[in-house]
Amino acid sequence: MKSRILFVDDDEGVLGGYRLAMRGERTNWDFEFATGVDEALRMACENLPDAVVSDYNMPEKNGFDLICEFRACNATKDIPITIVTGIGEESLKRRALDQGATDLLAKPVDASDLISRIRNMLKLKSYQDTIKQQNAELEQKVLERTAQLERSRLEIVWRLAMAGEYRDENTGNHVIRVGWFSRLLAEAIGCPLDFCRRLFLSSLLHDIGKIGIPDGILLKPASLEPGEWEIMKRHCLIGSRILRDTSLAFQNLAAEIVLEDTQTGTDENPFLEMASRIAMAHHEKWGGGGYPLGISGENIPLEARIVAVADVFDALSSPRPYKRAYNESEVLGIMRPQMGLHFDPLVFQAFLSHLSEFQEVLQRFPEVEESTPRIENIRVR
Ligand SMILES: [Fe+2]
Ligand SMILES: [Fe+2]
């Protein structure tokens, strides 16, 4: 493809001189001519030139204005510009270069000199285009790689949540509904987007600690004895430990696998930290008396206060081996008196204001016998 050169001069005679000087280059280059800065910018935006040769001294806007306006426009900001200065305009050279001129040429212009300068500008433009292209390709690769990592993280979380679900075999789509409810509540009380997205995924793991509870207790079809109940309560601590294990064995593994590759390992993982807090505190109660720590009020992490409402709502609204699914008024009859006792009043108010959306989630992910929840359902918006 031919390179395009734009000449700018208020003097038609000078433009005619350029036309004549360039006639031997017509096979390689196309030429355009403008008599002022505004016209030049308009032509450049319509059909991007690869190089500009502009007079400095023009009546309305001068060569500096041309540089400023070209550099200010995203489409034209990288186009090389040579400024042609007249006799007595020597002092302008430094200023022109400071303003962003690529090169300077003194009048009277020598044709072969002009052609060499244009060739240099085109070389520069070609390097710039190559670098831009490479940057765009790199950015695309980074985006693809980030998406792959995000997908892989999502899959690991999802499969871990599924592992928990299979142990507690009657809960079906429970975790995914808790994820949606939690996110709805977090959005309703005005949590930042980052928090809402992180909560959506990390709340799926709230009961992962049940992996560590013996079948005889976890799947017991009757009420638990006090001793069994104490063991059942341990799922909070077990879940929290699974999600934030910092044992020496893990550190060695991380050093071996991660740090060796990147040398930029970090202990911080906001997602796992949140998931661990939820696993630990989702059975705590706003007014105290919950487990395993018996903490209350704002000492319970917000994410766990949110999951507490979501989890109880879902448990009451879904069929379990020991109970039928309760309808909305039955559920509210049980939950409402617990506002300020079991549930954070702020979160509970948000829950009451968004009941219709909660019902939609129940319809969308109904309890099924052979649950095969789909990973697509938890794609982060
Ligand atoms: Fe739990
Ligand atoms: Fe749960």
PDB file of C-alpha atoms in Angstrom, residues 119-339:
ATOM      1  CA  ARG A 119      11.690   8.715   4.056  1.00  0.00           C
ATOM      2  CA  ASN A 120      12.916   9.073   7.647  1.00  0.00           C
ATOM      3  CA  MET A 121       9.453  10.054   8.827  1.00  0.00           C
ATOM      4  CA  LEU A 122       7.937   7.040   7.076  1.00  0.00           C
ATOM      5  CA  LYS A 123      10.502   4.722   8.686  1.00  0.00           C
ATOM      6  CA  LEU A 124       9.650   6.162  12.080  1.00  0.00           C
ATOM      7  CA  LYS A 125       5.940   5.755  11.382  1.00  0.00           C
ATOM      8  CA  SER A 126       6.489   2.161  10.343  1.00  0.00           C
ATOM      9  CA  TYR A 127       8.379   1.381  13.615  1.00  0.00           C
ATOM     10  CA  GLN A 128       5.615   3.039  15.593  1.00  0.00           C
ATOM     11  CA  ASP A 129       2.948   1.027  13.765  1.00  0.00           C
ATOM     12  CA  THR A 130       4.845  -2.213  14.421  1.00  0.00           C
ATOM     13  CA  ILE A 131       5.171  -1.421  18.124  1.00  0.00           C
ATOM     14  CA  LYS A 132       1.482  -0.495  18.341  1.00  0.00           C
ATOM     15  CA  GLN A 133       0.535  -3.744  16.650  1.00  0.00           C
ATOM     16  CA  GLN A 134       2.756  -5.764  19.008  1.00  0.00           C
ATOM     17  CA  ASN A 135       1.308  -3.961  22.036  1.00  0.00           C
ATOM     18  CA  ALA A 136      -2.227  -4.662  20.861  1.00  0.00           C
ATOM     19  CA  GLU A 137      -1.358  -8.351  20.404  1.00  0.00           C
ATOM     20  CA  LEU A 138       0.238  -8.489  23.866  1.00  0.00           C
ATOM     21  CA  GLU A 139      -2.777  -6.826  25.441  1.00  0.00           C
ATOM     22  CA  GLN A 140      -5.031  -9.349  23.733  1.00  0.00           C
ATOM     23  CA  LYS A 141      -2.869 -12.209  25.036  1.00  0.00           C
ATOM     24  CA  VAL A 142      -2.986 -10.789  28.569  1.00  0.00           C
ATOM     25  CA  LEU A 143      -6.787 -10.528  28.322  1.00  0.00           C
ATOM     26  CA  GLU A 144      -7.052 -14.119  27.097  1.00  0.00           C
ATOM     27  CA  ARG A 145      -4.688 -15.395  29.788  1.00  0.00           C
ATOM     28  CA  THR A 146      -6.554 -13.476  32.497  1.00  0.00           C
ATOM     29  CA  ALA A 147      -9.851 -14.936  31.278  1.00  0.00           C
ATOM     30  CA  GLN A 148      -8.320 -18.435  31.340  1.00  0.00           C
ATOM     31  CA  LEU A 149      -7.066 -17.944  34.907  1.00  0.00           C
ATOM     32  CA  GLU A 150     -10.422 -16.561  35.989  1.00  0.00           C
ATOM     33  CA  ARG A 151     -12.175 -19.537  34.430  1.00  0.00           C
ATOM     34  CA  SER A 152      -9.776 -21.953  36.095  1.00  0.00           C
ATOM     35  CA  ARG A 153     -10.289 -20.284  39.493  1.00  0.00           C
ATOM     36  CA  LEU A 154     -14.047 -20.412  38.999  1.00  0.00           C
ATOM     37  CA  GLU A 155     -13.881 -24.106  38.134  1.00  0.00           C
ATOM     38  CA  ILE A 156     -11.806 -24.961  41.199  1.00  0.00           C
ATOM     39  CA  VAL A 157     -14.220 -23.113  43.485  1.00  0.00           C
ATOM     40  CA  TRP A 158     -17.196 -24.691  41.788  1.00  0.00           C
ATOM     41  CA  ARG A 159     -15.800 -28.210  41.956  1.00  0.00           C
ATOM     42  CA  LEU A 160     -14.869 -27.765  45.602  1.00  0.00           C
ATOM     43  CA  ALA A 161     -18.426 -26.578  46.316  1.00  0.00           C
ATOM     44  CA  MET A 162     -19.755 -29.624  44.411  1.00  0.00           C
ATOM     45  CA  ALA A 163     -17.566 -31.904  46.533  1.00  0.00           C
ATOM     46  CA  GLY A 164     -19.250 -30.444  49.626  1.00  0.00           C
ATOM     47  CA  GLU A 165     -22.679 -30.832  48.039  1.00  0.00           C
ATOM     48  CA  TYR A 166     -22.120 -34.498  47.286  1.00  0.00           C
ATOM     49  CA  ARG A 167     -21.314 -35.209  50.921  1.00  0.00           C
ATOM     50  CA  ASP A 168     -24.496 -33.503  52.118  1.00  0.00           C
ATOM     51  CA  GLU A 169     -26.457 -35.311  49.473  1.00  0.00           C
ATOM     52  CA  ASN A 170     -29.896 -33.751  49.894  1.00  0.00           C
ATOM     53  CA  THR A 171     -29.094 -30.101  49.347  1.00  0.00           C
ATOM     54  CA  GLY A 172     -29.104 -30.009  45.533  1.00  0.00           C
ATOM     55  CA  ASN A 173     -28.801 -26.498  44.255  1.00  0.00           C
ATOM     56  CA  HIS A 174     -28.515 -25.070  47.788  1.00  0.00           C
ATOM     57  CA  VAL A 175     -25.075 -23.503  47.427  1.00  0.00           C
ATOM     58  CA  ILE A 176     -25.770 -21.778  44.159  1.00  0.00           C
ATOM     59  CA  ARG A 177     -28.984 -20.272  45.517  1.00  0.00           C
ATOM     60  CA  VAL A 178     -27.108 -19.074  48.605  1.00  0.00           C
ATOM     61  CA  GLY A 179     -24.565 -17.466  46.235  1.00  0.00           C
ATOM     62  CA  TRP A 180     -27.303 -15.599  44.351  1.00  0.00           C
ATOM     63  CA  PHE A 181     -29.153 -14.561  47.524  1.00  0.00           C
ATOM     64  CA  SER A 182     -25.950 -13.306  49.118  1.00  0.00           C
ATOM     65  CA  ARG A 183     -25.068 -11.271  46.081  1.00  0.00           C
ATOM     66  CA  LEU A 184     -28.563  -9.783  45.900  1.00  0.00           C
ATOM     67  CA  LEU A 185     -28.347  -8.768  49.559  1.00  0.00           C
ATOM     68  CA  ALA A 186     -24.877  -7.271  49.217  1.00  0.00           C
ATOM     69  CA  GLU A 187     -26.018  -5.214  46.202  1.00  0.00           C
ATOM     70  CA  ALA A 188     -29.168  -4.133  48.034  1.00  0.00           C
ATOM     71  CA  ILE A 189     -27.237  -2.726  50.996  1.00  0.00           C
ATOM     72  CA  GLY A 190     -24.848  -0.896  48.642  1.00  0.00           C
ATOM     73  CA  CYS A 191     -21.671  -2.979  48.934  1.00  0.00           C
ATOM     74  CA  PRO A 192     -19.011  -2.201  46.290  1.00  0.00           C
ATOM     75  CA  LEU A 193     -19.138  -4.250  43.099  1.00  0.00           C
ATOM     76  CA  ASP A 194     -15.899  -6.054  43.946  1.00  0.00           C
ATOM     77  CA  PHE A 195     -17.291  -7.178  47.279  1.00  0.00           C
ATOM     78  CA  CYS A 196     -20.540  -8.399  45.670  1.00  0.00           C
ATOM     79  CA  ARG A 197     -18.704 -10.439  43.031  1.00  0.00           C
ATOM     80  CA  ARG A 198     -16.320 -11.945  45.574  1.00  0.00           C
ATOM     81  CA  LEU A 199     -19.196 -12.778  47.912  1.00  0.00           C
ATOM     82  CA  PHE A 200     -21.151 -14.470  45.122  1.00  0.00           C
ATOM     83  CA  LEU A 201     -18.416 -16.999  44.629  1.00  0.00           C
ATOM     84  CA  SER A 202     -17.013 -17.338  48.141  1.00  0.00           C
ATOM     85  CA  SER A 203     -20.452 -17.950  49.690  1.00  0.00           C
ATOM     86  CA  LEU A 204     -20.687 -21.159  47.615  1.00  0.00           C
ATOM     87  CA  LEU A 205     -18.142 -22.603  50.023  1.00  0.00           C
ATOM     88  CA  HIS A 206     -19.917 -21.703  53.279  1.00  0.00           C
ATOM     89  CA  ASP A 207     -20.532 -25.349  54.240  1.00  0.00           C
ATOM     90  CA  ILE A 208     -17.407 -26.877  52.729  1.00  0.00           C
ATOM     91  CA  GLY A 209     -16.353 -27.916  56.243  1.00  0.00           C
ATOM     92  CA  LYS A 210     -19.106 -30.574  56.189  1.00  0.00           C
ATOM     93  CA  ILE A 211     -16.583 -32.626  54.236  1.00  0.00           C
ATOM     94  CA  GLY A 212     -14.974 -33.273  57.631  1.00  0.00           C
ATOM     95  CA  ILE A 213     -18.155 -34.386  59.450  1.00  0.00           C
ATOM     96  CA  PRO A 214     -18.722 -38.164  59.741  1.00  0.00           C
ATOM     97  CA  ASP A 215     -21.582 -39.599  57.636  1.00  0.00           C
ATOM     98  CA  GLY A 216     -23.290 -40.982  60.742  1.00  0.00           C
ATOM     99  CA  ILE A 217     -23.837 -37.422  61.931  1.00  0.00           C
ATOM    100  CA  LEU A 218     -24.094 -35.439  58.696  1.00  0.00           C
ATOM    101  CA  LEU A 219     -26.659 -37.806  57.166  1.00  0.00           C
ATOM    102  CA  LYS A 220     -28.469 -38.865  60.331  1.00  0.00           C
ATOM    103  CA  PRO A 221     -32.194 -38.902  59.530  1.00  0.00           C
ATOM    104  CA  ALA A 222     -33.127 -38.030  63.115  1.00  0.00           C
ATOM    105  CA  SER A 223     -32.301 -35.223  65.558  1.00  0.00           C
ATOM    106  CA  LEU A 224     -28.692 -35.052  66.677  1.00  0.00           C
ATOM    107  CA  GLU A 225     -27.679 -35.947  70.219  1.00  0.00           C
ATOM    108  CA  PRO A 226     -25.913 -33.084  72.091  1.00  0.00           C
ATOM    109  CA  GLY A 227     -22.501 -34.705  71.546  1.00  0.00           C
ATOM    110  CA  GLU A 228     -23.225 -35.193  67.827  1.00  0.00           C
ATOM    111  CA  TRP A 229     -24.372 -31.606  67.551  1.00  0.00           C
ATOM    112  CA  GLU A 230     -21.034 -30.435  68.953  1.00  0.00           C
ATOM    113  CA  ILE A 231     -19.279 -32.407  66.221  1.00  0.00           C
ATOM    114  CA  MET A 232     -21.633 -30.978  63.590  1.00  0.00           C
ATOM    115  CA  LYS A 233     -20.751 -27.440  64.708  1.00  0.00           C
ATOM    116  CA  ARG A 234     -17.125 -28.135  63.880  1.00  0.00           C
ATOM    117  CA  HIS A 235     -17.897 -27.766  60.148  1.00  0.00           C
ATOM    118  CA  CYS A 236     -17.361 -24.007  60.581  1.00  0.00           C
ATOM    119  CA  LEU A 237     -13.844 -24.380  61.884  1.00  0.00           C
ATOM    120  CA  ILE A 238     -12.976 -27.157  59.433  1.00  0.00           C
ATOM    121  CA  GLY A 239     -14.249 -25.072  56.482  1.00  0.00           C
ATOM    122  CA  SER A 240     -12.342 -22.027  57.608  1.00  0.00           C
ATOM    123  CA  ARG A 241      -9.154 -24.074  57.935  1.00  0.00           C
ATOM    124  CA  ILE A 242      -9.588 -25.703  54.530  1.00  0.00           C
ATOM    125  CA  LEU A 243      -9.874 -22.271  52.929  1.00  0.00           C
ATOM    126  CA  ARG A 244      -7.025 -20.600  54.786  1.00  0.00           C
ATOM    127  CA  ASP A 245      -4.574 -23.380  55.362  1.00  0.00           C
ATOM    128  CA  THR A 246      -1.150 -21.848  55.854  1.00  0.00           C
ATOM    129  CA  SER A 247       0.612 -24.964  57.091  1.00  0.00           C
ATOM    130  CA  LEU A 248       4.237 -25.566  56.310  1.00  0.00           C
ATOM    131  CA  ALA A 249       3.243 -28.229  53.794  1.00  0.00           C
ATOM    132  CA  PHE A 250       1.206 -25.674  51.836  1.00  0.00           C
ATOM    133  CA  GLN A 251       3.941 -23.056  52.003  1.00  0.00           C
ATOM    134  CA  ASN A 252       6.459 -25.532  50.647  1.00  0.00           C
ATOM    135  CA  LEU A 253       4.096 -26.450  47.835  1.00  0.00           C
ATOM    136  CA  ALA A 254       3.507 -22.776  46.969  1.00  0.00           C
ATOM    137  CA  ALA A 255       7.226 -22.052  46.999  1.00  0.00           C
ATOM    138  CA  GLU A 256       7.855 -25.024  44.735  1.00  0.00           C
ATOM    139  CA  ILE A 257       5.056 -24.461  42.220  1.00  0.00           C
ATOM    140  CA  VAL A 258       4.210 -20.750  42.257  1.00  0.00           C
ATOM    141  CA  LEU A 259       7.247 -18.808  43.324  1.00  0.00           C
ATOM    142  CA  GLU A 260       9.591 -20.777  41.139  1.00  0.00           C
ATOM    143  CA  ASP A 261       7.571 -19.694  38.108  1.00  0.00           C
ATOM    144  CA  THR A 262       6.882 -16.077  38.906  1.00  0.00           C
ATOM    145  CA  GLN A 263       8.999 -14.962  41.855  1.00  0.00           C
ATOM    146  CA  THR A 264       6.088 -12.710  42.763  1.00  0.00           C
ATOM    147  CA  GLY A 265       4.122 -14.878  45.162  1.00  0.00           C
ATOM    148  CA  THR A 266       1.981 -13.182  47.765  1.00  0.00           C
ATOM    149  CA  ASP A 267       0.156 -14.471  50.802  1.00  0.00           C
ATOM    150  CA  GLU A 268      -2.838 -12.262  50.134  1.00  0.00           C
ATOM    151  CA  ASN A 269      -5.901 -13.847  48.585  1.00  0.00           C
ATOM    152  CA  PRO A 270      -8.961 -11.678  49.287  1.00  0.00           C
ATOM    153  CA  PHE A 271     -11.298 -14.277  47.853  1.00  0.00           C
ATOM    154  CA  LEU A 272     -10.102 -17.124  50.103  1.00  0.00           C
ATOM    155  CA  GLU A 273      -9.927 -14.798  53.086  1.00  0.00           C
ATOM    156  CA  MET A 274     -13.578 -13.877  52.583  1.00  0.00           C
ATOM    157  CA  ALA A 275     -14.578 -17.503  51.977  1.00  0.00           C
ATOM    158  CA  SER A 276     -12.790 -18.526  55.163  1.00  0.00           C
ATOM    159  CA  ARG A 277     -14.556 -15.820  57.221  1.00  0.00           C
ATOM    160  CA  ILE A 278     -17.922 -16.941  55.847  1.00  0.00           C
ATOM    161  CA  ALA A 279     -17.222 -20.614  56.589  1.00  0.00           C
ATOM    162  CA  MET A 280     -16.238 -19.680  60.131  1.00  0.00           C
ATOM    163  CA  ALA A 281     -19.053 -17.251  60.983  1.00  0.00           C
ATOM    164  CA  HIS A 282     -22.187 -18.079  58.945  1.00  0.00           C
ATOM    165  CA  HIS A 283     -23.899 -19.609  62.037  1.00  0.00           C
ATOM    166  CA  GLU A 284     -23.095 -16.682  64.330  1.00  0.00           C
ATOM    167  CA  LYS A 285     -26.073 -14.554  65.433  1.00  0.00           C
ATOM    168  CA  TRP A 286     -26.396 -10.767  65.453  1.00  0.00           C
ATOM    169  CA  GLY A 287     -27.630 -10.814  69.065  1.00  0.00           C
ATOM    170  CA  GLY A 288     -25.067 -13.438  70.157  1.00  0.00           C
ATOM    171  CA  GLY A 289     -25.607 -17.087  71.014  1.00  0.00           C
ATOM    172  CA  GLY A 290     -24.527 -18.501  67.641  1.00  0.00           C
ATOM    173  CA  TYR A 291     -21.580 -20.791  66.989  1.00  0.00           C
ATOM    174  CA  PRO A 292     -18.665 -21.550  66.893  1.00  0.00           C
ATOM    175  CA  LEU A 293     -17.328 -18.349  68.520  1.00  0.00           C
ATOM    176  CA  GLY A 294     -20.501 -16.837  69.989  1.00  0.00           C
ATOM    177  CA  ILE A 295     -19.595 -13.371  68.680  1.00  0.00           C
ATOM    178  CA  SER A 296     -22.279 -10.762  67.979  1.00  0.00           C
ATOM    179  CA  GLY A 297     -23.179  -7.574  66.055  1.00  0.00           C
ATOM    180  CA  GLU A 298     -20.506  -6.053  63.856  1.00  0.00           C
ATOM    181  CA  ASN A 299     -17.904  -8.415  65.277  1.00  0.00           C
ATOM    182  CA  ILE A 300     -19.420 -10.904  62.844  1.00  0.00           C
ATOM    183  CA  PRO A 301     -17.982 -10.153  59.392  1.00  0.00           C
ATOM    184  CA  LEU A 302     -20.580  -8.518  57.113  1.00  0.00           C
ATOM    185  CA  GLU A 303     -20.232 -11.267  54.508  1.00  0.00           C
ATOM    186  CA  ALA A 304     -21.137 -13.892  57.131  1.00  0.00           C
ATOM    187  CA  ARG A 305     -24.139 -11.830  58.331  1.00  0.00           C
ATOM    188  CA  ILE A 306     -25.351 -11.745  54.730  1.00  0.00           C
ATOM    189  CA  VAL A 307     -24.845 -15.475  54.161  1.00  0.00           C
ATOM    190  CA  ALA A 308     -26.666 -16.208  57.449  1.00  0.00           C
ATOM    191  CA  VAL A 309     -29.876 -14.674  56.050  1.00  0.00           C
ATOM    192  CA  ALA A 310     -29.411 -16.320  52.645  1.00  0.00           C
ATOM    193  CA  ASP A 311     -28.668 -19.738  54.142  1.00  0.00           C
ATOM    194  CA  VAL A 312     -31.612 -19.809  56.558  1.00  0.00           C
ATOM    195  CA  PHE A 313     -34.025 -18.498  53.908  1.00  0.00           C
ATOM    196  CA  ASP A 314     -32.941 -21.255  51.557  1.00  0.00           C
ATOM    197  CA  ALA A 315     -33.058 -24.011  54.172  1.00  0.00           C
ATOM    198  CA  LEU A 316     -36.641 -23.021  55.084  1.00  0.00           C
ATOM    199  CA  SER A 317     -37.796 -22.557  51.484  1.00  0.00           C
ATOM    200  CA  SER A 318     -36.425 -25.881  50.197  1.00  0.00           C
ATOM    201  CA  PRO A 319     -37.534 -29.428  50.938  1.00  0.00           C
ATOM    202  CA  ARG A 320     -35.194 -31.384  53.218  1.00  0.00           C
ATOM    203  CA  PRO A 321     -35.449 -35.053  54.274  1.00  0.00           C
ATOM    204  CA  TYR A 322     -36.845 -33.961  57.610  1.00  0.00           C
ATOM    205  CA  LYS A 323     -39.225 -31.204  56.371  1.00  0.00           C
ATOM    206  CA  ARG A 324     -41.246 -29.968  53.413  1.00  0.00           C
ATOM    207  CA  ALA A 325     -40.530 -26.668  51.620  1.00  0.00           C
ATOM    208  CA  TYR A 326     -42.222 -23.802  53.463  1.00  0.00           C
ATOM    209  CA  ASN A 327     -44.055 -21.118  51.512  1.00  0.00           C
ATOM    210  CA  GLU A 328     -43.123 -17.457  51.719  1.00  0.00           C
ATOM    211  CA  SER A 329     -45.484 -16.510  54.542  1.00  0.00           C
ATOM    212  CA  GLU A 330     -44.401 -19.514  56.627  1.00  0.00           C
ATOM    213  CA  VAL A 331     -40.747 -18.604  56.040  1.00  0.00           C
ATOM    214  CA  LEU A 332     -41.354 -14.970  57.015  1.00  0.00           C
ATOM    215  CA  GLY A 333     -43.319 -16.101  60.062  1.00  0.00           C
ATOM    216  CA  ILE A 334     -40.186 -17.932  61.243  1.00  0.00           C
ATOM    217  CA  MET A 335     -37.545 -15.420  60.148  1.00  0.00           C
ATOM    218  CA  ARG A 336     -39.137 -12.057  60.942  1.00  0.00           C
ATOM    219  CA  PRO A 337     -39.028 -12.449  64.758  1.00  0.00           C
ATOM    220  CA  GLN A 338     -35.302 -13.177  64.372  1.00  0.00           C
ATOM    221  CA  MET A 339     -34.500  -9.709  63.004  1.00  0.00           C
TER     222      MET A 339
END
